[in-house]
Structure formats: C-alpha cells, structure tokens
Coordinates of C-alpha atoms and ligand atoms in Angstrom, one line a residue:
X1 CA 0.0 0.0 0.0
X2 CA 1.6 3.2 -1.1
X3 CA 0.5 6.1 1.1
X4 CA 3.0 8.7 0.0
X5 CA 1.2 12.0 -0.7
X6 CA -2.1 10.6 0.5
X7 CA -3.6 12.4 3.5
X8 CA -4.8 9.7 6.0
X9 CA -6.9 10.9 8.9
X10 CA -6.4 9.5 12.4
X11 CA -9.6 7.5 12.3
X12 CA -8.6 6.0 8.9
X13 CA -5.4 4.5 10.4
X14 CA -7.0 1.9 12.7
X15 CA -8.6 -0.2 10.0
X16 CA -5.5 0.0 7.8
X17 CA -3.4 -1.3 10.7
X18 CA -5.9 -4.1 11.6
X19 CA -6.0 -5.2 7.9
X20 CA -2.2 -5.3 7.7
X21 CA -1.7 -7.2 11.0
X22 CA -2.7 -10.4 9.1
X23 CA -1.0 -9.6 5.8
X24 CA 2.6 -9.2 4.6
X25 CA 1.8 -6.2 2.4
X26 CA 4.1 -3.3 3.2
X27 CA 2.8 0.2 4.0
X28 CA 5.1 2.6 2.1
X29 CA 5.4 6.3 2.9
X30 CA 8.4 7.5 0.9
X31 CA 9.3 10.8 -0.6
X32 CA 10.5 10.5 -4.2
X33 CA 10.1 6.8 -4.1
X34 CA 13.1 6.4 -1.7
X35 CA 15.5 7.8 -4.3
X36 CA 18.6 9.8 -3.1
X37 CA 20.6 9.3 0.0
X38 CA 19.2 9.3 3.5
X39 CA 21.2 10.7 6.4
X40 CA 20.1 7.7 8.5
X41 CA 18.0 4.6 8.1
X42 CA 16.5 3.4 11.3
X43 CA 15.9 -0.4 11.3
X44 CA 13.2 -0.8 13.9
X45 CA 10.6 1.8 14.6
X46 CA 10.0 1.2 18.3
X47 CA 10.8 3.7 21.0
X48 CA 14.4 4.1 19.9
X49 CA 13.7 4.2 16.1
X50 CA 10.7 6.5 16.3
X51 CA 12.2 9.1 18.6
X52 CA 15.6 8.9 16.9
X53 CA 14.1 9.5 13.4
X54 CA 11.9 12.3 14.7
X55 CA 14.9 14.0 16.3
X56 CA 17.0 13.6 13.2
X57 CA 14.2 15.2 11.1
X58 CA 13.9 18.0 13.6
X59 CA 17.7 18.7 13.2
X60 CA 17.2 19.1 9.4
X61 CA 18.2 15.6 8.4
X62 CA 16.5 13.0 6.1
X63 CA 15.6 9.8 8.0
X64 CA 13.8 6.6 6.9
X65 CA 12.3 4.2 9.5
X66 CA 11.5 0.6 8.6
X67 CA 9.6 -1.7 10.9
X68 CA 8.4 -5.3 10.4
X69 CA 5.1 -4.5 12.3
X70 CA 2.4 -2.4 10.5
X71 CA 2.8 0.4 13.1
X72 CA 5.4 2.5 14.7
X73 CA 6.0 2.5 18.5
X74 CA 7.3 -1.0 18.8
X75 CA 6.7 -3.4 21.7
X76 CA 5.7 -0.9 24.4
X77 CA 2.2 -0.1 23.1
X78 CA 1.7 -3.6 21.6
X79 CA 2.8 -6.0 24.2
X80 CA 4.8 -4.5 27.1
X81 CA 4.5 -1.2 29.0
X82 CA 1.0 -0.3 28.0
X83 CA -0.7 -3.6 28.8
X84 CA 1.4 -3.8 32.0
X85 CA 0.0 -0.4 33.0
X86 CA -3.5 -1.5 32.2
X87 CA -3.1 -4.7 34.2
X88 CA -1.4 -2.8 37.1
X89 CA -4.3 -0.3 37.3
X90 CA -6.8 -3.1 37.3
X91 CA -4.7 -4.8 40.1
X92 CA -4.8 -1.6 42.2
X93 CA -8.5 -1.2 41.9
X94 CA -9.2 -4.8 42.7
X95 CA -6.8 -4.6 45.6
X96 CA -8.6 -1.6 47.1
X97 CA -12.0 -3.2 46.6
X98 CA -10.9 -6.4 48.4
X99 CA -9.4 -4.6 51.4
X100 CA -12.4 -2.3 51.8
X101 CA -14.9 -5.1 50.9
X102 CA -18.1 -5.0 52.9
X103 CA -17.5 -1.5 54.1
X104 CA -19.2 1.7 52.7
X105 CA -20.4 0.9 49.2
X106 CA -17.8 -1.8 48.5
X107 CA -19.1 -5.3 47.7
X108 CA -18.1 -8.2 49.9
X109 CA -14.5 -9.2 49.4
X110 CA -15.3 -12.8 48.5
X111 CA -17.0 -11.4 45.4
X112 CA -14.0 -9.4 44.3
X113 CA -12.4 -11.2 41.4
X114 CA -11.9 -10.4 37.7
X115 CA -11.5 -12.4 34.5
X116 CA -7.9 -12.0 33.4
X117 CA -9.0 -13.0 29.9
X118 CA -11.6 -10.1 29.9
X119 CA -8.9 -7.6 30.9
X120 CA -6.5 -8.9 28.3
X121 CA -9.3 -8.7 25.8
X122 CA -9.9 -5.0 26.6
X123 CA -6.3 -4.4 25.8
X124 CA -6.4 -6.4 22.5
X125 CA -9.4 -4.5 21.3
X126 CA -8.0 -1.1 22.3
X127 CA -4.3 -1.2 21.5
X128 CA -4.6 -0.3 17.8
X129 CA -5.6 3.3 18.7
X130 CA -2.1 4.0 20.0
X131 CA -0.6 2.4 16.9
X132 CA -2.9 4.6 14.7
X133 CA -1.9 7.7 16.5
X134 CA 1.9 7.0 16.1
X135 CA 1.5 6.2 12.4
X136 CA -0.6 9.4 11.9
X137 CA 1.7 11.6 13.9
X138 CA 4.9 10.4 12.3
X139 CA 3.6 10.9 8.8
X140 CA 1.4 14.0 9.3
X141 CA 3.0 16.0 12.0
X142 CA 6.7 14.8 12.1
X143 CA 6.9 14.2 8.3
X144 CA 9.2 11.2 8.6
X145 CA 9.4 8.7 5.8
X146 CA 8.7 5.1 6.7
X147 CA 8.0 1.6 5.4
X148 CA 6.0 -0.7 7.7
X149 CA 5.0 -4.3 7.8
X150 CA 8.2 -5.5 6.3
X151 CA 11.6 -6.6 7.8
X152 CA 14.7 -4.7 6.8
X153 CA 18.2 -6.0 6.3
X154 CA 21.5 -4.0 6.2
X155 CA 23.6 -5.1 3.3
X156 CA 26.5 -2.8 4.1
X157 CA 26.9 0.4 6.2
X158 CA 25.5 2.4 3.3
X159 CA 22.8 0.2 2.0
X160 CA 19.5 -1.3 3.5
X161 CA 17.1 -3.6 1.8
X162 CA 13.4 -3.8 2.5
X163 CA 10.2 -4.7 0.6
X164 CA 12.3 -5.7 -2.4
X165 CA 14.0 -2.3 -2.8
X166 CA 17.4 -1.1 -1.7
X167 CA 18.0 2.3 -0.1
X168 CA 21.2 4.3 0.2
X169 CA 22.2 6.0 3.4
X170 CA 25.1 7.7 5.1
X171 CA 24.4 6.0 8.4
X172 CA 22.3 3.1 9.8
X173 CA 20.8 3.1 13.3
X174 CA 19.8 -0.4 14.4
X175 CA 17.0 -0.5 17.0
X176 CA 15.4 -3.9 16.7
X177 CA 14.8 -4.5 20.5
X178 CA 15.1 -7.7 22.5
X179 CA 13.3 -11.0 22.8
X180 CA 12.0 -12.9 25.9
X181 CA 14.4 -15.6 27.1
X182 CA 13.2 -19.1 26.8
X183 CA 12.6 -21.2 29.8
X184 CA 15.2 -23.9 29.4
X185 CA 13.1 -26.6 31.1
X186 CA 11.4 -29.8 30.1
X187 CA 7.7 -28.9 29.5
X188 CA 8.5 -25.3 28.6
X189 CA 6.6 -25.6 25.3
X190 CA 3.4 -27.0 26.8
X191 CA 0.2 -25.1 26.3
X192 CA -0.4 -22.9 29.3
X193 CA 3.2 -21.4 29.4
X194 CA 3.0 -17.7 28.6
X195 CA 5.2 -14.6 28.7
X196 CA 4.3 -10.9 28.5
X197 CA 4.0 -11.1 24.7
X198 CA 2.1 -14.4 24.3
X199 CA -0.2 -13.4 27.1
X200 CA -1.7 -10.7 25.0
X201 CA -1.6 -12.6 21.7
X202 CA -2.7 -16.1 22.7
X203 CA -4.5 -16.3 26.1
X204 CA -7.8 -18.1 25.6
X205 CA -8.9 -19.2 29.1
X206 CA -9.1 -17.8 32.5
X207 CA -6.3 -19.2 34.7
X208 CA -7.0 -20.1 38.3
X209 CA -3.6 -21.0 39.6
X210 CA -0.4 -19.6 38.4
X211 CA 3.4 -20.1 38.8
X212 CA 5.7 -17.3 37.8
X213 CA 9.3 -18.0 37.2
X214 CA 11.6 -15.0 37.8
X215 CA 12.0 -12.4 40.5
X216 CA 12.2 -8.9 38.9
X217 CA 9.8 -6.3 37.5
X218 CA 7.8 -8.6 35.2
X219 CA 7.4 -11.2 37.9
X220 CA 6.2 -8.7 40.5
X221 CA 4.0 -6.7 38.2
X222 CA 2.2 -9.6 36.5
X223 CA 2.1 -11.6 39.7
X224 CA 0.4 -8.8 41.5
X225 CA -2.2 -8.5 38.8
X226 CA -2.9 -12.2 38.6
X227 CA -3.3 -12.5 42.3
X228 CA -5.5 -9.4 42.5
X229 CA -7.7 -10.9 39.8
X230 CA -8.3 -13.9 42.0
X231 CA -5.8 -16.3 40.4
X232 CA -3.7 -17.9 43.2
X233 CA -0.1 -17.0 42.3
X234 CA 3.2 -18.4 43.3
X235 CA 6.4 -16.6 42.4
X236 CA 9.4 -18.9 42.1
X237 CA 12.6 -16.8 42.2
X238 CA 16.2 -18.0 42.5
X239 CA 17.4 -14.7 44.0
X240 CA 15.5 -12.7 46.6
X241 CA 12.6 -10.9 45.0
X242 CA 13.7 -7.6 43.5
X243 CA 17.4 -8.3 44.2
X244 CA 18.6 -9.0 40.7
X245 CA 21.5 -7.6 38.7
X246 CA 19.3 -5.4 36.5
X247 CA 17.6 -3.5 39.4
X248 CA 19.8 -1.1 41.2
X249 CA 19.2 1.1 44.3
X250 CA 16.3 -0.9 45.7
X251 CA 16.1 0.1 49.3
X252 CA 15.8 -2.8 51.7
X253 CA 13.0 -1.2 53.8
X254 CA 11.1 -0.5 50.6
X255 CA 11.7 -4.0 49.3
X256 CA 10.4 -5.5 52.5
X257 CA 7.3 -3.3 52.6
X258 CA 6.5 -4.4 49.0
X259 CA 7.3 -8.1 49.4
X260 CA 5.5 -8.4 52.8
X261 CA 2.6 -6.6 51.2
X262 CA 2.4 -9.1 48.3
X263 CA 2.5 -12.0 50.8
X264 CA -0.2 -10.3 52.9
X265 CA -2.3 -10.3 49.7
X266 CA -1.8 -14.0 49.3
X267 CA 1.0 -14.2 46.7
X268 CA 3.3 -17.2 47.6
X269 CA 6.9 -16.1 47.2
X270 CA 9.5 -18.8 47.1
X271 CA 13.0 -17.2 47.2
X272 CA 16.0 -19.4 46.5
X273 CA 13.9 -21.8 44.4
X274 CA 14.7 -23.2 40.9
X275 CA 12.4 -24.8 38.5
X276 CA 13.2 -28.3 37.3
X277 CA 10.4 -29.3 35.0
X278 CA 6.9 -28.2 33.9
X279 CA 4.4 -31.1 33.9
X280 CA 1.2 -31.4 32.0
X281 CA -0.6 -33.1 29.1
X282 CA -3.1 -30.9 27.3
X283 CA -2.0 -27.9 29.4
X284 CA 0.4 -27.3 32.2
X285 CA -0.6 -29.0 35.5
X286 CA 2.4 -28.4 37.8
X287 CA 5.8 -27.0 38.2
X288 CA 8.4 -29.2 39.8
X289 CA 11.1 -27.2 41.5
X290 CA 13.9 -27.3 44.0
X291 CA 13.1 -25.4 47.1
X292 CA 15.5 -23.2 49.1
X293 CA 16.6 -26.1 51.3
X294 CA 17.1 -28.5 48.4
X295 CA 13.7 -30.1 48.8
X296 CA 11.6 -31.0 45.8
X297 CA 8.5 -28.9 45.4
X298 CA 5.4 -29.9 43.4
X299 CA 3.3 -26.7 42.7
X300 CA 0.0 -27.3 41.0
X301 CA -1.1 -24.8 38.4
X302 CA -2.9 -24.3 35.2
X303 CA -0.8 -21.4 34.0
X304 CA 3.0 -20.8 34.0
X305 CA 4.3 -17.3 33.4
X306 CA 7.9 -16.7 32.2
X307 CA 9.5 -13.7 33.8
X308 CA 13.1 -14.6 33.3
X309 CA 14.1 -11.5 31.3
X310 CA 15.1 -10.6 27.8
X311 CA 18.1 -10.8 25.5
X312 CA 19.0 -8.2 22.8
X313 CA 18.3 -9.2 19.2
X314 CA 21.9 -8.9 18.3
X315 CA 22.3 -12.0 16.1
X316 CA 21.0 -10.2 13.0
X317 CA 23.2 -7.1 13.2
X318 CA 26.2 -9.3 13.9
X319 CA 25.4 -11.4 10.9
X320 CA 24.6 -8.4 8.6
X321 CA 27.5 -6.1 9.5
X322 CA 29.8 -7.9 12.0
X323 CA 29.0 -5.5 14.9
X324 CA 30.7 -6.4 18.1
X325 CA 28.4 -8.2 20.6
X326 CA 29.0 -8.2 24.4
X327 CA 28.7 -11.0 27.0
X328 CA 25.0 -10.4 27.6
X329 CA 24.1 -10.5 23.9
X330 CA 24.1 -6.7 23.7
X331 CA 25.4 -4.8 20.7
X332 CA 28.4 -2.9 22.1
X333 CA 28.2 0.9 21.7
X334 CA 30.0 3.9 23.0
X335 CA 28.3 6.9 24.7
X336 CA 27.4 8.2 21.3
X337 CA 25.7 5.0 20.3
X338 CA 28.4 4.1 17.8
X339 CA 28.9 0.4 17.2
X340 CA 32.3 -1.2 16.3
X341 CA 31.4 -0.6 12.6
X342 CA 31.8 3.0 11.2
X343 CA 28.6 4.8 10.5
X344 CA 26.5 2.1 12.2
X345 CA 24.7 3.0 15.4
X346 CA 22.6 0.9 17.8
X347 CA 20.0 2.0 20.2
X348 CA 17.4 0.9 22.8
X349 CA 17.0 -2.6 24.2
X350 CA 19.4 -3.9 21.6
X351 CA 22.3 -2.4 23.5
X352 CA 21.3 -4.1 26.8
X353 CA 19.9 -3.0 30.2
X354 CA 18.4 -0.9 31.5
X355 CA 15.6 -1.8 29.1
X356 CA 13.4 1.2 29.8
X357 CA 11.6 3.7 27.5
X358 CA 13.6 6.8 28.5
X359 CA 16.8 5.0 27.6
X360 CA 15.5 3.7 24.3
X361 CA 14.1 7.0 23.2
X362 CA 17.2 9.0 24.3
X363 CA 19.6 6.5 22.7
X364 CA 17.8 7.1 19.4
X365 CA 18.0 10.9 19.9
X366 CA 21.7 10.5 20.8
X367 CA 22.5 8.7 17.6
X368 CA 20.5 11.3 15.6
X369 CA 22.5 14.2 17.2
X370 CA 25.8 12.6 16.5
X371 CA 24.9 11.7 12.9
X372 CA 23.9 15.3 12.4
X373 CA 27.3 16.5 13.6
X374 CA 26.5 17.4 17.2
X375 CA 28.9 15.5 19.4
X376 CA 26.6 14.2 22.3
X377 CA 27.2 11.6 24.9
X378 CA 24.4 9.8 26.8
X379 CA 25.3 8.3 30.2
X380 CA 22.4 6.2 31.6
X381 CA 24.3 4.7 34.5
X382 CA 22.0 6.6 36.9
X383 CA 18.3 7.1 36.4
X384 CA 14.9 7.2 38.1
X385 CA 13.2 3.9 38.2
X386 CA 9.7 2.4 39.1
X387 CA 7.7 -0.7 39.1
X388 CA 4.2 -1.8 40.1
X389 CA 2.9 -4.2 42.6
X390 CA -0.7 -3.2 43.5
X391 CA 1.1 0.1 44.3
X392 CA 3.6 2.2 42.4
X393 CA 7.1 1.9 43.7
X394 CA 9.4 4.7 42.5
X395 CA 13.0 5.4 43.4
X396 CA 16.1 7.4 42.5
X397 CA 19.5 7.8 44.0
X398 CA 21.2 5.9 46.8
X399 CA 19.5 3.4 49.2
X400 CA 20.1 3.9 52.9
X401 CA 22.5 1.0 53.0
X402 CA 24.5 2.4 50.0
X403 CA 24.6 5.8 51.6
X404 CA 25.9 4.4 54.9
X405 CA 28.7 2.7 53.0
X406 CA 29.8 5.9 51.4
X407 CA 29.0 8.7 53.8
X408 CA 29.9 9.2 57.5
X409 CA 26.8 11.0 58.6
X410 CA 23.6 9.7 57.0
X411 CA 20.3 11.1 58.0
X412 CA 17.0 9.5 57.1
X413 CA 13.5 11.0 56.9
X414 CA 10.9 8.4 56.4
X415 CA 7.2 7.8 56.8
X416 CA 6.2 6.0 58.9
X417 CA 9.1 6.9 61.1
X418 CA 11.4 4.0 62.2
X419 CA 10.0 2.1 65.2
X420 CA 6.5 3.3 64.7
X421 CA 3.9 0.6 63.9
X422 CA 2.2 1.3 60.6
X423 CA -1.1 0.4 62.1
X424 CA -0.7 3.4 64.4
X425 CA -0.1 6.0 61.7
X426 CA -2.0 6.6 58.5
X427 CA 0.9 8.2 56.6
X428 CA 2.0 8.9 53.9
X429 CA -1.5 9.7 52.7
X430 CA -2.9 11.4 49.6
X431 CA -4.5 10.4 46.3
X432 CA -5.3 6.7 46.3
X433 CA -4.7 6.1 50.0
X434 CA -7.2 8.4 51.7
X435 CA -9.6 5.5 52.4
X436 CA -6.8 3.3 53.6
X437 CA -5.7 6.0 56.0
X438 CA -9.0 6.0 57.7
X439 CA -9.9 2.4 57.4
X440 CA -6.6 0.4 57.1
X441 CA -3.7 2.7 57.9
X442 CA -0.9 0.1 57.4
X443 CA -1.8 0.0 53.7
X444 CA -1.1 3.7 53.1
X445 CA 2.4 3.2 51.6
X446 CA 6.0 4.0 52.6
X447 CA 8.5 6.6 51.8
X448 CA 12.1 7.5 52.6
X449 CA 14.5 10.3 51.9
X450 CA 18.3 9.7 52.4
X451 CA 20.5 12.7 53.2
X452 CA 24.2 13.3 53.7
X453 CA 24.2 15.1 57.1
X454 CA 27.5 16.8 56.4
X455 CA 26.7 18.6 53.1
X456 CA 22.9 18.5 53.7
X457 CA 22.6 17.1 50.1
X458 CA 19.8 14.6 49.4
X459 CA 21.2 11.3 48.2
X460 CA 18.1 9.3 47.5
X461 CA 14.3 9.3 47.3
X462 CA 12.2 6.2 47.7
X463 CA 8.4 5.9 47.6
X464 CA 5.6 3.2 47.6
X465 CA 2.1 4.5 47.1
X466 CA 0.1 6.1 44.3
X467 CA 0.6 9.2 42.2
X468 CA 4.3 9.9 43.0
X469 CA 5.9 8.5 39.9
X470 CA 5.7 11.8 38.0
X471 CA 7.6 13.6 40.8
X472 CA 10.5 11.2 40.4
X473 CA 11.2 12.5 36.9
X474 CA 11.9 15.9 38.3
X475 CA 13.4 14.7 41.6
X476 CA 15.9 12.8 39.4
X477 CA 16.9 16.0 37.7
X478 CA 17.3 17.9 41.0
X479 CA 19.2 15.2 42.7
X480 CA 21.7 14.6 39.8
X481 CA 22.4 18.3 39.0
X482 CA 26.1 19.0 39.6
X483 CA 25.0 21.0 42.7
X484 CA 22.4 18.5 43.7
X485 CA 19.6 19.6 46.1
X486 CA 19.8 20.1 49.8
X487 CA 17.3 19.4 52.5
X488 CA 17.0 23.2 52.9
X489 CA 16.2 23.8 49.2
X490 CA 13.7 21.0 49.3
X491 CA 12.0 22.7 52.3
X492 CA 11.7 25.9 50.3
X493 CA 9.7 24.3 47.5
X494 CA 5.9 24.7 47.3
X495 CA 3.9 21.5 47.9
X496 CA 0.4 20.9 46.6
X497 CA -1.0 19.5 49.8
X498 CA -2.1 16.7 50.1
X499 CA 0.8 15.6 47.9
X500 CA 1.4 11.9 47.3
X501 CA 5.1 12.1 48.4
X502 CA 5.6 14.3 51.5
X503 CA 9.3 15.0 50.8
X504 CA 8.9 18.8 50.7
X505 CA 7.1 19.2 54.0
X506 CA 9.1 16.6 55.8
X507 CA 12.3 18.2 54.7
X508 CA 11.0 21.6 55.9
X509 CA 10.4 20.2 59.4
X510 CA 14.1 19.5 59.7
X511 CA 15.5 22.2 57.3
X512 CA 16.1 24.9 59.9
X513 CA 18.1 22.6 62.2
X514 CA 21.9 23.0 62.3
X515 CA 22.8 19.4 63.1
X516 CA 20.5 17.2 61.1
X517 CA 18.9 14.1 62.7
X518 CA 16.5 11.5 61.5
X519 CA 12.7 12.2 61.4
Ligands
LIG1 C1 6.3 -6.4 30.1 C2 7.1 -5.2 30.0 C3 6.7 -4.0 30.5 C4 7.5 -2.9 30.3 N1 7.0 -1.7 30.9 C5 7.8 -0.6 30.8 C6 7.4 0.6 31.5 O1 6.3 0.6 32.1 N2 8.2 1.7 31.4 C7 9.4 1.6 30.7 O2 10.1 2.6 30.7 N3 9.8 0.5 30.1 C8 9.0 -0.6 30.1 N4 9.4 -1.8 29.5 C9 10.6 -1.7 28.6 C10 10.3 -1.1 27.2 O3 9.2 -1.7 26.7 C11 11.5 -1.2 26.3 O4 12.6 -0.7 26.9 C12 11.3 -0.4 25.0 O5 10.1 -0.8 24.4 C13 12.4 -0.7 24.1 O6 12.3 0.1 22.9 P1 13.2 -0.4 21.6 O7 12.9 0.7 20.6 O8 14.6 -0.6 22.0 O9 12.6 -1.8 21.2 P2 11.1 -2.1 20.6 O10 10.1 -1.2 21.1 O11 10.9 -3.6 20.9 O12 11.2 -1.9 19.0 C14 11.9 -2.8 18.2 C15 11.3 -2.7 16.9 O13 12.1 -3.4 15.9 C16 11.3 -4.0 15.0 N5 12.1 -5.0 14.3 C17 12.7 -6.1 14.8 N6 13.4 -6.7 13.8 C18 13.2 -6.0 12.7 C19 13.7 -6.0 11.4 N7 14.6 -7.0 10.9 N8 13.4 -5.1 10.5 C20 12.5 -4.1 10.8 N9 12.0 -4.0 12.1 C21 12.4 -4.9 13.0 C22 10.1 -4.6 15.8 O14 9.0 -4.9 15.1 C23 9.9 -3.5 16.9 O15 8.9 -2.6 16.5 C24 8.7 -2.9 29.6 C25 9.1 -4.1 29.1 C26 8.3 -5.2 29.2 C27 8.8 -6.5 28.6
LIG2 N1 9.7 0.0 34.0 C1 8.9 -1.0 34.2 O1 7.9 -1.0 34.9 C2 9.3 -2.3 33.5 C3 8.3 -3.3 33.6 C4 8.6 -4.6 33.1 C5 9.8 -4.8 32.5 N2 10.7 -3.8 32.3 C6 12.0 -4.1 31.7 O2 11.9 -5.2 30.9 C7 13.1 -6.1 31.0 C8 12.6 -7.5 31.4 O3 12.1 -7.5 32.7 P1 12.2 -8.8 33.6 O4 11.6 -8.5 34.9 O5 11.6 -9.9 32.8 O6 13.7 -9.1 33.6 P2 15.0 -8.9 34.5 O7 14.9 -7.6 35.2 O8 16.1 -9.1 33.6 O9 15.0 -10.1 35.6 C9 15.0 -11.4 35.2 C10 14.6 -12.3 36.3 O10 14.6 -13.6 35.9 C11 15.5 -14.4 36.7 N3 16.1 -15.4 35.8 C12 16.9 -15.2 34.7 N4 17.2 -16.4 34.2 C13 16.6 -17.3 34.9 C14 16.5 -18.7 34.8 N5 17.2 -19.4 33.8 N6 15.9 -19.4 35.7 C15 15.2 -18.8 36.7 N7 15.2 -17.4 36.9 C16 15.9 -16.7 36.0 C17 16.5 -13.4 37.2 O11 17.1 -14.0 38.4 P3 18.6 -13.7 38.9 O12 18.5 -12.4 39.6 O13 18.8 -14.8 39.9 O14 19.4 -13.7 37.7 C18 15.6 -12.2 37.5 O15 14.9 -12.4 38.7 C19 13.9 -5.5 32.1 O16 15.0 -4.8 31.6 C20 13.0 -4.5 32.8 O17 13.7 -3.3 33.3 C21 10.4 -2.6 32.8

C-alpha cells in the first residue's frame, strides 16, 4: 500500500493497521520513491527508532524508518508497557475493593475477582488506537518517511534492503529490540506457558492457579495482577525478589514493605527456588522445583508465566555487518551509540539494560544528534526507576545502606518513622490512600529520603504508594544536577498539599536545624 502524498486521517489509520496485521503487504510512505541518499535509516521503529528518526528530522536531516510491524512505536504499546500499566491499574482497583470489601459501598471481598481474559481482551481491542496515533503523527506532524509491515536488512553500512527495494544511506541506526528468554526446562513448550507477549496474543482461558518463574519487574507486576484478579499466584525466584542484577538502588525497607505486602495479599513467594520441570498433558498442570533447602516442590497450576528477562536481538546485526556483541548479547556501543562498525549505530533494548523507555528514546536521539554533527554523549548509568505491585514503587539515587557505606553521617527522613507501627499512623497519605488512611492505615504506603548530614545534600528518594511516579522524573533532575539539592532547598519548595510524596514538608520540618537528625 503506497500512502505517500495521501492524507490519511487519524480514524482511517486503525482499520488500515488491523488489515495489515494479518497480511505481509508493506505500508510505504516514501518521498521521491526512496530515491537519493538518507542521512540515516533506522531499522526498527519502536521507542528508539521513532524518537531517533523524529529528532534527526527536527535537526534538518532526512531519516527513513523501517519496521516489520504495521505500526510505529514497537513493543511498548503492543505487548509491554501499555498492557502492563492497564493490568497494574486493574490490580490496584481490585486490591482496594478487596481490602475495603463489605464497608461503605464496597461489595463483599469474596466477590472481588476479575476475569484475566476479559482484561487482556480489553487491551487487545483497544491497542490499535495507540498504533494509529503514532503512524498518523509520524507521517502528518513529524513528516518522517517510513516503510512498515516488512523486515529490513542491512547489506553494508551504506545500504539497506526492505520490501524488495534497496536504499542508500550515510548511516544506519539499528534499533530492533530484545526477545523474551526461553525457559530452558522440560515442558517449557506446553500449552499454558506464557510470557508478556504471548499473554496478550494467545491467552484463551481464565487461569485459576499460576506459577511465575523469575523475580524482577515482570514477575512482580504480572504476579500482583494475577493475584489481585483472584488467580492464586506463586512466584518462584532463585534470587531474593527484586534483588537481581538489572535492578539497582532498591532500598531494603522499601523492598520489605513491598514483598511483605504481596505476601499479605496471598502471593506465595519462594525465594531461593529453581524450576526443574513443567508437567502437564493438554495444558500445564504443575511446576516441579527445587526449594531453598534443596527439597523438591510440586506446585499445582494451570498457568505458568515466564518472567526470566530478555536478551537483545543482536544475532541479525552481527550477521549483517559484524558489529561487536558483548557478553549479555548486547550490541556494544560507546556513549554516542556508535557500534564497532563505522557509520553504524545501535539504540534501545538492543544495547542491553536498562531496558526502559527513557533509555531507548534517548539512545535514538543521541544517535541522531551525532549523525547530524552534534557530538553528544548519553550516560544512563544513573536514572529514576519504578515498578508496580498493587502500588507504584518509585525510586532514584542511593538506598540507605548504600549511603551508609559511602558517607559518615547519613540522616533518614521516612514515613512511617522508624520504630512506629504502621497500624498506628495513617501516613503517607494522599490520592489513592485516603480511604486506607481512615480504614486500614498500614496500607497507606511507605517513603524514605536519604540525606548526607555533612553537606545536607539529598542522596536518594524512595516511595511506595500512588501518584508519586511523576515527581520522580523531576526529583531525578534535581538530585543529579552537579550542585544536587539540599534538604534546605527542598524545604523551600511549594507543595500541593495533600501531595502523594511528603518530601517537601518533611524536609521543611528539619531544614532549619543546624545538626541534622532522623525524622
Ligand atoms: C512487560 C514489559 C513491560 C514494560 N514496561 C515498561 C514501562 O512501564 N516503562 C518503561 O520505561 N519500560 C518498560 N518496558 C521496557 C520497554 O518496553 C522497552 O525498553 C522499550 O520498548 C524498548 O524500545 P526499543 O525501541 O529498543 O525496542 P522495541 O520497542 O521492541 O522496538 C523494536 C522494533 O524493531 C522491529 N524489528 C525487529 N526486527 C526488525 C527487522 N529486521 N526489520 C525491521 N524492524 C524490525 C520490531 O517490530 C519493533 O517494532 C517494559 C518491558 C516489558 C517486557
Ligand atoms: N519499568 C517497568 O515498569 C518495566 C516493567 C517490566 C519490564 N521492564 C524491563 O523489561 C526487562 C525485562 O524485565 P524482567 O523482569 O523480565 O527481567 P530482568 O529484570 O532481567 O529479571 C530477570 C529475572 O529472571 C531471573 N532469571 C533469569 N534467568 C533465569 C533462569 N534461567 N531461571 C530462573 N530465573 C531466571 C533473574 O534472576 P537472577 O536475579 O537470579 O538472575 C531475575 O529475577 C527489564 O530490563 C525491565 O527493566 C520494565
């Protein structure tokens, strides 16, 4: 389908994408039929490719994006972040209904359950609208050329082939993402074994009893949703939950609040356990595992969820162009996103963790800036982070333990304060926790601010609750400015009371004090 020069309205895009999901027909949006030389061809139009190409265009360059799916935006709106946020919101609502069940207008807690299949179906039916918007915006507003619904292949650093045509370019940016790691177990191919992608593509029954393998974000987020929906969930993790290599700066008090909270909600968490085999005939029936003490566990289930992480799709670029690949399967790049091959860049999940949207998008932008002659380095060794349980957990900077290893005088401001029983104090409280504060105070969340008492600089912010994630985008900036932010400056800021994180007012309570102490 050639759409160059054809105005396509936003509502017209959804049916076009729906039709192309089941066909191999390319969608072609080229100026001058793709003649001439591009400044960069982006292979992969996900977060990294879409933002990178838009930035290159904004800088006055000529980009082309090619994606094998019939839409731009990649895995995030199709299978990953967006469904995860929908499921996490459903989990938070179900969780509140269950805790408050039988009180006020809430139905009895025994009746609180949801069909996972129905929620997945809501996502399946609605996801094309995000795709439509990105195709429309990229063509109509950003004026970026693209070819969709066809894989691309780099022939050499100046030539890319797609849809039977070759294109010339000064640079290539490869941004083809990552793939879910396989469960390397007998029974891993049985019906009833899912991952984040196959869940939204293939689920056709309502699971009742689930085993999740893995112990990081995917395990915690999907496990919390399944349990909240009423599907009894066991998480089998070989490392302590949320203590994995990819997650840094997870404060131990925060971790404990979250893990205890999941257990309180009925999630069975087996730390130090390893799966041995998945058993079943027509569908999974049990996971056999080794428990933390070496014992054999037999966990009945009708659903197994794979949360063992992802590996970059580096095999193709290595085969096409011989780019260097690192020990975790990542395409090796420098801080300008340059690979080992001249004029070939890589971006996003393809270059390894952290596999997060901000990093993917900014890698694409970094490649674009360098291609357009603006030397620019992107260092993503530090960043704000978040995940969901039935709460949002957001954090940036050092944990209390990390701070104590590096600084002589560490001061902690936290809510509830140390040694106060949470049942006795309905704080922190704001949007999403008002009812808990009055009816079930210990569910109102947790927060901590870590400070260097000598310089008065804040070293880390940590929060569990609702509505604070946005603040962390800006707290990250303040914390990591060369001058950082002190407790005194924090106390000068203007809170919008009741604010989900109480960092400003809590800092203010101590700010005037010469020798800082905990609060
Ligand atoms: C379950 C889950 C939830 C997540 N939630 C969040 C979240 O809440 N927040 C967050 O920041 N991050 C989240 N992430 C991470 C985030 O989704 C990724 O970091 C991000 O999507 C990576 O973008 P990318 O452009 O590198 O890859 P992708 O978005 O995967 O894009 C790669 C693109 O390359 C295309 N492609 C592949 N091969 C070819 C080829 N040969 N030719 C042409 N095109 C090709 C694909 O079709 C795809 O569109 C989540 C991840 C998972 C798994
Ligand atoms: N921002 C968000 O909200 C969000 C949400 C979801 C996903 N993501 C991103 O998407 C990516 C994938 O997330 P993820 O949670 O699946 O992966 P992850 O963070 O890489 O964690 C993988 C988990 O699987 C375990 N594991 C790995 N191999 C295993 C094996 N063979 N057997 C048993 N356990 C194994 C790991 O345990 P060990 O620690 O013992 O190795 C770890 O607990 C991550 O980069 C993540 O940041 C982001």
